[in-house]
Amino acid sequence: MRDTIFCVLSVLTTLVLAIVSLRYVKDFYLLSFFYSFQLHLAAAAAAASIAALLVKRHWYGFLTLGVSLVLAVHGAVMMREFVEPAVDQSRPVLFKLMSFNIENDNFANGAAIADMAIASGADVVNILEAEPLLSELPRLLKTYPYYIGCGVGMEQCDTLVLSKRPLIEPRIRSLGLLWRNRLTISTIDFDGQKVNFLAAHLTKPYYDEFHGLEIADLAEIIPSLPGPLVLAGDFNTSILAPDVQYLMRSQGLGTASLEPATWPIRAGALGIPIDHIFSRAPLRLKSVRRIEDSFGSNHFGLMAEFVVDP
């Protein structure tokens, strides 16, 4: 009986470790979802390995435990790789940004989300799957008179960017080949400091190779925008995904501390960050925090503060 239990635990652990380890061989889109959970799966595999060793001491249990710990440690290292040095808390904030995928059928909470955005103090609000806010636009525009999306630049109401300051040369692009008009590009002048804003909504990583194509499009667009830059939105995958890692390295993007988990809602802080706010020097993130109320969405929103280095 002990041999059978040990064998079952070892087989399951081996399958999990094999799935996660394939990322080091090839970025296979069908497994991209699992790559985002590398830390979670490695921890589960380590726990299963320890359970197997309690049943029966065997060299294979120690092997799977060692591989699990290596994958967990490397996952943590990859998550920390793009963290920028902490900003002195006494430095004044240049602007605040809110980014939130509110879920396109979340009409029951549209008014509450609008109230929260107005009261947030954010200078720029990036809303994805924004259809529930379409009826709230008239009062949102009293606080945020400048916007793109939801009838301005696109007929759809997927991506909506609201600003207290004028949007300079706002435009809309499509990413990849699956969805249209899921990237907005604009520039905002904060008292003489111009900042480029990209709001993106990427497809799910296991939809064929579309996610990788969208990342490739972003990698072509970002270099055409000189100076301080913000890339924010719903990537539907964590920073551990190989294609997101490539984007971060190739474009010199950074994060602030460890990113807050935004999905799934029920997992709370134990979830994964699939919604991101990235910056490019000389712009730096002073802080990023999760909006603790999901307002009926299947994502948590994010609030960020930025400074610019001299």
Tab-separated table of C-alpha atoms in Angstrom:
chain	number	residue	atom	x	y	z
A	1	MET	CA	0.000	0.000	0.000
A	2	ARG	CA	2.812	2.409	0.875
A	3	ASP	CA	4.501	1.663	-2.447
A	4	THR	CA	1.278	2.402	-4.322
A	5	ILE	CA	0.738	5.746	-2.555
A	6	PHE	CA	4.355	6.716	-3.149
A	7	CYS	CA	4.056	5.795	-6.830
A	8	VAL	CA	0.847	7.788	-7.333
A	9	LEU	CA	2.267	10.893	-5.635
A	10	SER	CA	5.513	10.611	-7.593
A	11	VAL	CA	3.728	10.268	-10.946
A	12	LEU	CA	1.514	13.288	-10.286
A	13	THR	CA	4.473	15.334	-9.089
A	14	THR	CA	6.510	14.356	-12.134
A	15	LEU	CA	3.709	15.436	-14.497
A	16	VAL	CA	3.429	18.836	-12.798
A	17	LEU	CA	7.176	19.383	-12.854
A	18	ALA	CA	7.400	18.310	-16.494
A	19	ILE	CA	4.687	20.789	-17.527
A	20	VAL	CA	6.382	23.681	-15.724
A	21	SER	CA	9.873	22.711	-16.905
A	22	LEU	CA	8.896	22.698	-20.580
A	23	ARG	CA	9.072	26.519	-20.492
A	24	TYR	CA	12.863	26.166	-20.472
A	25	VAL	CA	12.741	24.171	-23.702
A	26	LYS	CA	9.991	25.863	-25.723
A	27	ASP	CA	7.286	28.477	-25.099
A	28	PHE	CA	4.344	26.235	-26.006
A	29	TYR	CA	1.125	28.275	-25.998
A	30	LEU	CA	-1.109	25.439	-24.721
A	31	LEU	CA	0.941	25.403	-21.513
A	32	SER	CA	1.280	29.174	-21.097
A	33	PHE	CA	-1.483	29.213	-18.508
A	34	PHE	CA	0.580	26.884	-16.293
A	35	TYR	CA	3.756	28.944	-16.694
A	36	SER	CA	2.049	31.814	-14.876
A	37	PHE	CA	1.503	29.483	-11.914
A	38	GLN	CA	5.114	28.329	-11.682
A	39	LEU	CA	5.475	29.303	-8.020
A	40	HIS	CA	2.141	27.773	-7.067
A	41	LEU	CA	2.758	24.526	-8.937
A	42	ALA	CA	6.326	24.221	-7.649
A	43	ALA	CA	5.090	24.684	-4.086
A	44	ALA	CA	2.382	22.056	-4.625
A	45	ALA	CA	4.949	19.659	-6.112
A	46	ALA	CA	7.262	20.218	-3.141
A	47	ALA	CA	4.410	19.473	-0.737
A	48	ALA	CA	3.527	16.304	-2.667
A	49	SER	CA	7.182	15.240	-2.642
A	50	ILE	CA	7.384	15.676	1.127
A	51	ALA	CA	4.153	13.697	1.519
A	52	ALA	CA	5.600	10.913	-0.645
A	53	LEU	CA	8.792	10.855	1.431
A	54	LEU	CA	6.763	10.552	4.635
A	55	VAL	CA	5.138	7.470	3.142
A	56	LYS	CA	8.359	5.975	1.854
A	57	ARG	CA	11.958	7.200	1.870
A	58	HIS	CA	13.250	6.856	-1.676
A	59	TRP	CA	15.785	8.716	-3.798
A	60	TYR	CA	13.123	9.694	-6.355
A	61	GLY	CA	11.171	11.629	-3.742
A	62	PHE	CA	14.278	13.630	-2.894
A	63	LEU	CA	14.827	14.256	-6.617
A	64	THR	CA	11.328	15.658	-7.197
A	65	LEU	CA	11.630	17.738	-4.031
A	66	GLY	CA	14.918	19.208	-5.257
A	67	VAL	CA	13.501	20.026	-8.714
A	68	SER	CA	10.441	21.598	-7.092
A	69	LEU	CA	12.601	23.869	-4.951
A	70	VAL	CA	14.761	24.882	-7.928
A	71	LEU	CA	11.674	25.833	-9.963
A	72	ALA	CA	10.219	27.758	-7.027
A	73	VAL	CA	13.426	29.682	-6.411
A	74	HIS	CA	13.884	30.515	-10.087
A	75	GLY	CA	10.266	31.633	-10.320
A	76	ALA	CA	10.844	34.020	-7.413
A	77	VAL	CA	14.046	35.293	-9.040
A	78	MET	CA	12.204	35.967	-12.322
A	79	MET	CA	9.469	37.872	-10.504
A	80	ARG	CA	12.085	40.061	-8.807
A	81	GLU	CA	14.161	40.637	-11.931
A	82	PHE	CA	12.246	43.695	-13.122
A	83	VAL	CA	11.635	45.360	-9.754
A	84	GLU	CA	12.991	48.908	-9.779
A	85	PRO	CA	14.827	50.328	-6.749
A	86	ALA	CA	12.459	51.759	-4.172
A	87	VAL	CA	11.569	55.424	-4.547
A	88	ASP	CA	12.059	57.760	-1.574
A	89	GLN	CA	8.582	58.228	-0.118
A	90	SER	CA	9.231	61.955	0.341
A	91	ARG	CA	9.453	62.492	-3.427
A	92	PRO	CA	6.378	64.218	-4.868
A	93	VAL	CA	4.095	62.169	-7.112
A	94	LEU	CA	3.938	63.282	-10.755
A	95	PHE	CA	0.604	61.566	-11.432
A	96	LYS	CA	-1.642	58.699	-10.363
A	97	LEU	CA	-3.027	55.985	-12.625
A	98	MET	CA	-5.887	53.563	-12.113
A	99	SER	CA	-6.126	50.457	-14.322
A	100	PHE	CA	-9.091	48.103	-14.007
A	101	ASN	CA	-10.710	45.361	-16.093
A	102	ILE	CA	-14.300	45.743	-14.884
A	103	GLU	CA	-15.766	42.822	-16.942
A	104	ASN	CA	-17.990	43.676	-19.872
A	105	ASP	CA	-21.246	42.276	-18.446
A	106	ASN	CA	-20.825	43.875	-15.014
A	107	PHE	CA	-23.635	46.392	-15.543
A	108	ALA	CA	-24.999	46.098	-12.004
A	109	ASN	CA	-21.824	47.731	-10.657
A	110	GLY	CA	-21.253	50.369	-13.349
A	111	ALA	CA	-22.441	53.273	-11.178
A	112	ALA	CA	-20.362	52.141	-8.181
A	113	ILE	CA	-17.252	51.779	-10.348
A	114	ALA	CA	-17.802	55.279	-11.745
A	115	ASP	CA	-18.156	56.651	-8.202
A	116	MET	CA	-14.917	54.927	-7.200
A	117	ALA	CA	-13.038	56.290	-10.237
A	118	ILE	CA	-14.230	59.842	-9.563
A	119	ALA	CA	-13.259	59.633	-5.885
A	120	SER	CA	-9.941	57.853	-6.519
A	121	GLY	CA	-7.863	60.968	-7.138
A	122	ALA	CA	-6.322	59.304	-10.195
A	123	ASP	CA	-5.136	61.634	-12.947
A	124	VAL	CA	-5.607	58.935	-15.588
A	125	VAL	CA	-8.101	56.063	-15.523
A	126	ASN	CA	-7.653	53.030	-17.762
A	127	ILE	CA	-10.774	50.853	-17.971
A	128	LEU	CA	-10.925	47.576	-19.884
A	129	GLU	CA	-14.145	45.816	-20.932
A	130	ALA	CA	-15.670	49.229	-20.312
A	131	GLU	CA	-19.222	48.705	-21.610
A	132	PRO	CA	-20.784	49.020	-18.107
A	133	LEU	CA	-19.433	52.601	-17.885
A	134	LEU	CA	-20.928	53.803	-21.170
A	135	SER	CA	-24.075	55.128	-19.451
A	136	GLU	CA	-21.892	56.730	-16.751
A	137	LEU	CA	-19.742	58.726	-19.177
A	138	PRO	CA	-21.590	62.058	-18.804
A	139	ARG	CA	-20.756	62.347	-15.118
A	140	LEU	CA	-17.295	60.801	-15.504
A	141	LEU	CA	-16.468	63.527	-18.018
A	142	LYS	CA	-17.082	66.194	-15.392
A	143	THR	CA	-13.946	64.921	-13.602
A	144	TYR	CA	-12.155	63.468	-16.631
A	145	PRO	CA	-13.037	65.705	-19.596
A	146	TYR	CA	-10.571	64.039	-22.005
A	147	TYR	CA	-10.965	60.472	-23.172
A	148	ILE	CA	-10.490	57.947	-25.932
A	149	GLY	CA	-12.527	54.801	-26.557
A	150	CYS	CA	-16.243	54.020	-26.230
A	151	GLY	CA	-17.215	55.954	-29.343
A	152	VAL	CA	-14.123	58.152	-29.634
A	153	GLY	CA	-11.647	56.530	-31.990
A	154	MET	CA	-13.514	53.235	-31.916
A	155	GLU	CA	-17.112	52.092	-32.019
A	156	GLN	CA	-16.485	49.374	-29.456
A	157	CYS	CA	-16.391	50.021	-25.734
A	158	ASP	CA	-13.590	47.697	-24.708
A	159	THR	CA	-10.729	50.040	-23.844
A	160	LEU	CA	-11.535	53.406	-22.271
A	161	VAL	CA	-8.883	55.910	-21.150
A	162	LEU	CA	-10.046	58.931	-19.138
A	163	SER	CA	-7.783	61.863	-18.271
A	164	LYS	CA	-7.928	65.118	-16.346
A	165	ARG	CA	-5.452	66.603	-18.845
A	166	PRO	CA	-5.575	66.752	-22.641
A	167	LEU	CA	-4.590	63.625	-24.549
A	168	ILE	CA	-1.947	64.549	-27.130
A	169	GLU	CA	-2.268	62.677	-30.437
A	170	PRO	CA	-4.478	59.878	-29.058
A	171	ARG	CA	-4.750	56.885	-31.361
A	172	ILE	CA	-5.932	53.329	-31.345
A	173	ARG	CA	-4.166	50.246	-32.663
A	174	SER	CA	-4.991	46.588	-33.004
A	175	LEU	CA	-2.706	43.966	-31.509
A	176	GLY	CA	-2.122	40.638	-33.212
A	177	LEU	CA	-4.752	39.074	-35.432
A	178	LEU	CA	-7.601	38.080	-33.113
A	179	TRP	CA	-9.164	41.225	-31.606
A	180	ARG	CA	-9.352	44.765	-32.977
A	181	ASN	CA	-8.756	48.108	-31.256
A	182	ARG	CA	-7.371	46.800	-27.974
A	183	LEU	CA	-4.453	49.226	-27.658
A	184	THR	CA	-4.692	52.959	-27.035
A	185	ILE	CA	-1.671	55.226	-27.368
A	186	SER	CA	-1.563	58.807	-26.145
A	187	THR	CA	0.722	61.393	-24.565
A	188	ILE	CA	-0.112	63.571	-21.571
A	189	ASP	CA	1.761	66.694	-20.501
A	190	PHE	CA	2.175	67.015	-16.714
A	191	ASP	CA	3.393	70.588	-16.252
A	192	GLY	CA	6.078	70.297	-18.913
A	193	GLN	CA	6.827	66.581	-18.474
A	194	LYS	CA	5.349	64.534	-21.308
A	195	VAL	CA	4.533	60.881	-20.623
A	196	ASN	CA	3.505	58.233	-23.178
A	197	PHE	CA	0.546	56.070	-22.173
A	198	LEU	CA	-0.223	52.645	-23.592
A	199	ALA	CA	-3.369	50.860	-22.414
A	200	ALA	CA	-3.464	47.266	-23.645
A	201	HIS	CA	-5.873	44.352	-23.437
A	202	LEU	CA	-4.247	41.107	-24.528
A	203	THR	CA	-5.946	37.848	-25.369
A	204	LYS	CA	-5.694	34.709	-23.256
A	205	PRO	CA	-2.326	32.967	-23.690
A	206	TYR	CA	-3.782	29.582	-24.651
A	207	TYR	CA	-5.654	30.950	-27.706
A	208	ASP	CA	-3.264	29.541	-30.287
A	209	GLU	CA	-0.227	31.845	-30.700
A	210	PHE	CA	-2.166	35.129	-30.673
A	211	HIS	CA	-0.784	36.276	-27.310
A	212	GLY	CA	2.791	36.005	-28.581
A	213	LEU	CA	1.889	37.979	-31.702
A	214	GLU	CA	0.371	40.729	-29.564
A	215	ILE	CA	3.524	40.883	-27.458
A	216	ALA	CA	5.587	41.119	-30.661
A	217	ASP	CA	3.448	44.060	-31.820
A	218	LEU	CA	4.018	45.834	-28.496
A	219	ALA	CA	7.764	45.233	-28.852
A	220	GLU	CA	7.648	47.052	-32.211
A	221	ILE	CA	5.455	49.945	-31.045
A	222	ILE	CA	7.191	50.823	-27.758
A	223	PRO	CA	10.563	51.837	-29.303
A	224	SER	CA	8.746	54.358	-31.521
A	225	LEU	CA	7.686	56.299	-28.407
A	226	PRO	CA	10.697	58.094	-26.916
A	227	GLY	CA	10.858	59.284	-23.338
A	228	PRO	CA	8.915	58.286	-20.214
A	229	LEU	CA	6.370	55.539	-20.866
A	230	VAL	CA	3.617	53.630	-19.057
A	231	LEU	CA	2.266	50.292	-20.260
A	232	ALA	CA	-0.805	49.189	-18.316
A	233	GLY	CA	-3.674	46.791	-18.776
A	234	ASP	CA	-4.872	43.213	-18.714
A	235	PHE	CA	-2.240	40.819	-20.076
A	236	ASN	CA	-4.166	37.680	-19.092
A	237	THR	CA	-0.863	36.188	-17.936
A	238	SER	CA	1.714	36.853	-15.255
A	239	ILE	CA	5.194	38.301	-15.581
A	240	LEU	CA	6.501	34.724	-15.418
A	241	ALA	CA	5.218	33.968	-18.926
A	242	PRO	CA	8.154	33.686	-21.375
A	243	ASP	CA	6.725	36.187	-23.881
A	244	VAL	CA	6.129	38.808	-21.168
A	245	GLN	CA	9.657	38.202	-19.877
A	246	TYR	CA	10.938	38.885	-23.392
A	247	LEU	CA	8.930	42.120	-23.608
A	248	MET	CA	10.215	43.363	-20.253
A	249	ARG	CA	13.863	42.653	-21.084
A	250	SER	CA	13.833	43.924	-24.654
A	251	GLN	CA	12.017	47.168	-23.816
A	252	GLY	CA	13.636	47.986	-20.471
A	253	LEU	CA	10.355	47.933	-18.546
A	254	GLY	CA	10.173	47.832	-14.770
A	255	THR	CA	7.766	47.157	-11.929
A	256	ALA	CA	7.448	48.326	-8.345
A	257	SER	CA	8.169	45.710	-5.676
A	258	LEU	CA	6.140	42.521	-6.055
A	259	GLU	CA	3.060	42.972	-8.206
A	260	PRO	CA	-0.301	42.561	-6.428
A	261	ALA	CA	-2.342	39.491	-7.369
A	262	THR	CA	-5.399	40.433	-9.430
A	263	TRP	CA	-6.903	37.065	-10.461
A	264	PRO	CA	-8.732	34.869	-9.607
A	265	ILE	CA	-10.787	36.941	-7.193
A	266	ARG	CA	-11.477	34.088	-4.760
A	267	ALA	CA	-7.755	33.411	-4.338
A	268	GLY	CA	-7.140	36.910	-2.976
A	269	ALA	CA	-3.469	37.523	-2.261
A	270	LEU	CA	-2.680	33.919	-3.269
A	271	GLY	CA	-3.735	34.555	-6.871
A	272	ILE	CA	-1.491	35.752	-9.692
A	273	PRO	CA	-0.918	39.237	-11.161
A	274	ILE	CA	-2.308	39.117	-14.707
A	275	ASP	CA	-3.062	42.860	-14.725
A	276	HIS	CA	0.080	44.950	-14.906
A	277	ILE	CA	1.426	48.485	-14.707
A	278	PHE	CA	4.921	48.786	-16.177
A	279	SER	CA	7.123	51.863	-16.530
A	280	ARG	CA	10.163	52.831	-18.599
A	281	ALA	CA	12.913	55.136	-17.382
A	282	PRO	CA	13.136	57.953	-16.570
A	283	LEU	CA	9.591	57.275	-15.346
A	284	ARG	CA	9.473	55.156	-12.198
A	285	LEU	CA	6.734	53.565	-10.152
A	286	LYS	CA	6.591	54.899	-6.624
A	287	SER	CA	3.883	52.454	-5.588
A	288	VAL	CA	1.333	49.981	-6.927
A	289	ARG	CA	-1.529	48.695	-4.826
A	290	ARG	CA	-4.553	46.548	-5.440
A	291	ILE	CA	-8.048	48.010	-5.212
A	292	GLU	CA	-9.426	45.662	-2.565
A	293	ASP	CA	-13.050	45.767	-3.777
A	294	SER	CA	-13.478	44.002	-7.132
A	295	PHE	CA	-16.891	45.676	-7.671
A	296	GLY	CA	-18.298	42.501	-9.196
A	297	SER	CA	-15.480	42.068	-11.713
A	298	ASN	CA	-13.472	38.876	-12.104
A	299	HIS	CA	-10.301	41.011	-11.748
A	300	PHE	CA	-9.015	43.315	-9.048
A	301	GLY	CA	-8.036	46.812	-10.208
A	302	LEU	CA	-4.727	48.589	-9.598
A	303	MET	CA	-3.725	52.071	-8.422
A	304	ALA	CA	-0.221	53.371	-9.111
A	305	GLU	CA	1.842	56.463	-8.348
A	306	PHE	CA	4.701	57.666	-10.545
A	307	VAL	CA	7.747	59.895	-10.278
A	308	VAL	CA	10.288	60.966	-12.911
A	309	ASP	CA	14.016	60.811	-12.300
A	310	PRO	CA	16.026	63.936	-13.175
